Amino acid sequence: MVAARYQTAFRLYPYRRVADQGAAARRHPVVIVGGGPVGLTLALDLGQRGTPVLLLDDHEGPGQGSKAICFAKRTLDIAHRLGAGAAMVDKGVVWNVGRVFHAEGELFSFDLLPSEGHRHPAFINLQQPHFERFLHEAIERAQADGAPIEIRGGNRVTGLVTDDDGATLTVDTPDGPYEVAARYLIACDGARSPLRDMMGLGFAGRVFEDNFLIADVRMKAEFPTERWFWFAPPFKDSGQSALLHKQPDDIWRIDFQLGWDIDRDAELDEARIRARVDAMLSSQTGQVPDYDLVWTSIYTFQCRRMERFRHGPVLFAGDSAHQVSPFGARGANSGVQDADNLGWKLDLVRRGLADDGLLDGYATEREVAADENILNSSRATDFMTPKTGASRLFRDAVLDLAGKHPFARPLVNSGRLSVPCTYDGLPGFGPDATGGPALSRPGAACPDGPVEDGFLLDHLGGDFVLLALGGPAPKPVSAHGITPRILHLPRVSCALAHRYLGDAETALYLIRPDQHVVARWPDFDPGAVAAALSRALGKA
Amino acid sequence: MPLTLAPNLPDPDGFYDDLLRAHAGLSDAESAAFNARLILILANHIGDPETLRAALLAAR
Ligand SMILES: Cc1cc2nc3c(=O)[nH]c(=O)nc-3n(C[C@H](O)[C@H](O)[C@H](O)COP(=O)(O)OP(=O)(O)OC[C@H]3O[C@@H](n4cnc5c(N)ncnc54)[C@H](O)[C@@H]3O)c2cc1C
């Protein structure tokens, strides 16, 4: 029996009995546990690369309720590479105007103008179940094209035995338990990760002593597509901060920061929630618009991570490995980057083109990224909920000044935009032989840019690429059986030159399959390229 | 830009006087808030992270 732990929003992968049930455990090259945003992204990437992958999830689709809504540019770029991005952007809401309020007054507003030559906006708002549905639709298209992806819904992992070269899982189903064996097991089973518990591994960090009431409301009339954020909101009983944010289908996300000592049941009383929502929605116009309460819940947030993301044949990705408070939207966004980082490495290792040690690089890089994300979201949380007298003093001083002086506005922190981590100084990157622009230095995710027939990232795809900007076309270079695809752009647009050349006339970039820069040179030196490629593959 | 810890105020007594006057009539809490705003304004004026870090150390 597999009892549901939550309601599903869409039934995407209904339970079906398979031949493996009632047979001896079959061994799979890669098994993913958990079909959230991270597990689905990884399954799609691996399958498109031709690596057979089995995904087990104990439900039959994404959970109903208020979870992620902000999906950042890098996530959209990754989803686009995998064939799921267009549907997300079509459905998603793009907003540009944000307003920041302190108590009664508006401090300032800002307009996020799109920057030229990027396929995607800085982020979109989209309910997480839709994000997962679009990934699943891309998986179905890939399966129809022959990608070896299998998803088994209603399959709950209840037991785990590991040794040096694999893992064996006990899986419960509506028809009773069976066993599945895996060479590599990827735990994408969320913040409460049962696999992490089965292995007795810790998840240390910081719990923020605060409760957030989240209400998704459906507005029946026009309401502006803007993000409104209040520090010390003036309306009754609304806590320390409040946020209003638009989602597709006329749904609005409202967050109230209620503090630590609350009576959860009383706060979830519908009349009480409506009183708060009425006060917020009428604060600017004096009118309460007509709305339905779609979903309400109370969350507490924490920032924590596993000490190591790899334990032999088991690799942890997404919320199972790291958890952040949602200010700055770094949960799902960073988890999708975990999947992007891991997919090509697992594929090369499975094909025998790279050694198992390449997977250690996954752990090292994403542990650093997790620290960066935790740092950013802890800083936002500290600004929103000052923990000491001094921090409140400075927080309030910043808010006071921000209303009058532009200089103080960048100090106002209600969550920073999620941007990908740059793997500065980590093994497998470099050299930086050009002194070119910092934003495209080795370790960075390639910035997008305009090329003659579209966008640079579309041309990078998911392979190793040798990108030549200006100058003559380079010759193919191979190392360890891998030959990066050559992308030669003799004429470089202004925006692209600004992002990749700086003052130089020409540059040569070696780029990984996850579109992170390995190394760059002023011109083509085949020996140097081969050496950098070897390092990127984890070979000395 | 190294932090200047040598005398740099053309009129030390005059500045000190201005500073105290700015606090005149403020409660302790208002004074503290005033100081916080002043620090932020001056920090932005200086801008250079190394100078600011050196100042944070010097003030300890
Ligand atoms: C209120 C709120 C707002 C948020 N806002 C944002 C935002 O704006 N942007 C953002 O990027 N992130 C946001 N997040 C975080 C985001 O929701 C998570 O980071 C994201 O869901 C993590 O994805 P995941 O795939 O790692 O795990 P999950 O989405 O938790 O998926 C784990 C999956 O594993 C399955 N599973 C668990 N145990 C087993 C088992 N034993 N056997 C089989 N399957 C199992 C679960 O059923 C589930 O399907 C928010 C979170 C909350 C709570």
XYZ file of C-alpha atoms and ligand atoms in Angstrom, chain A residues 5-6 13 33-39 56-59 61 66-71 128 132 155-158 188-191 193-195 198 214 253 299 301 317-320 324 326 328-335, ligand 1:
106
model
C 0.969 12.081 1.724
C -0.500 14.991 -0.214
C 2.336 9.176 -14.185
C 14.028 8.777 -6.501
C 11.626 11.728 -6.549
C 9.768 13.337 -9.445
C 9.842 16.965 -8.299
C 11.403 19.682 -10.466
C 14.887 18.282 -9.882
C 14.257 14.593 -10.534
C 10.445 6.378 -8.931
C 7.932 8.662 -7.233
C 5.494 7.742 -4.505
C 2.721 9.906 -5.966
C 2.001 13.776 -10.164
C 1.632 26.778 -2.611
C 5.227 26.077 -3.481
C 7.642 27.670 -5.932
C 6.383 30.442 -8.190
C 9.537 32.321 -9.301
C 11.595 30.590 -11.949
C 5.336 24.751 -9.480
C 6.593 20.029 -13.350
C 6.348 3.601 -6.201
C 7.575 4.443 -2.706
C 11.136 3.635 -1.675
C 11.066 2.134 1.809
C 15.822 13.870 -5.475
C 13.342 13.035 -2.747
C 12.927 16.520 -1.272
C 13.787 18.303 1.962
C 14.562 12.980 2.098
C 13.716 9.482 3.322
C 16.881 8.216 1.571
C 17.813 5.631 5.666
C 0.693 31.913 2.444
C 0.370 34.841 -4.050
C 5.297 27.520 6.592
C 11.708 28.121 6.789
C 20.334 16.730 -5.581
C 17.813 19.503 -4.924
C 16.065 19.983 -1.594
C 17.295 16.618 -0.287
C 16.952 27.559 1.645
C 12.315 31.090 -0.220
C 15.330 34.967 -3.525
C 13.684 31.872 -4.986
C 16.737 29.688 -4.824
C 15.158 26.332 -3.963
C 13.862 24.872 -7.194
C 16.099 27.174 -9.220
C 19.274 25.867 -7.615
C 18.002 22.281 -7.684
C 6.071 28.369 0.061
C 7.236 27.999 -0.800
C 7.608 28.867 -1.821
C 8.683 28.540 -2.637
N 9.026 29.401 -3.661
C 10.029 29.088 -4.475
C 10.317 29.905 -5.607
O 9.641 30.903 -5.859
N 11.353 29.538 -6.425
C 12.093 28.412 -6.176
O 13.027 28.144 -6.955
N 11.824 27.599 -5.137
C 10.812 27.907 -4.291
N 10.490 27.049 -3.268
C 11.269 25.817 -3.076
C 10.844 24.690 -4.037
O 9.485 24.384 -3.871
C 11.698 23.451 -3.758
O 13.047 23.835 -3.735
C 11.526 22.350 -4.810
O 10.274 21.749 -4.743
C 12.582 21.248 -4.630
O 12.457 20.319 -5.650
P 12.948 18.816 -5.458
O 12.695 18.168 -6.782
O 14.326 18.810 -4.903
O 12.035 18.202 -4.307
P 10.446 18.061 -4.181
O 9.750 19.046 -5.043
O 10.176 18.076 -2.734
O 10.148 16.626 -4.772
C 10.485 15.445 -4.089
C 9.687 14.303 -4.668
O 10.135 13.077 -4.082
C 9.011 12.285 -3.775
N 9.381 11.349 -2.715
C 9.661 11.645 -1.429
N 9.911 10.526 -0.738
C 9.827 9.491 -1.604
C 9.995 8.074 -1.493
N 10.314 7.489 -0.326
N 9.831 7.309 -2.598
C 9.509 7.868 -3.788
N 9.336 9.205 -3.942
C 9.492 10.004 -2.869
C 7.972 13.311 -3.364
O 6.666 12.805 -3.421
C 8.200 14.409 -4.395
O 7.470 14.190 -5.581
C 9.406 27.351 -2.428
C 9.023 26.474 -1.408
C 7.943 26.787 -0.593
C 7.560 25.836 0.473
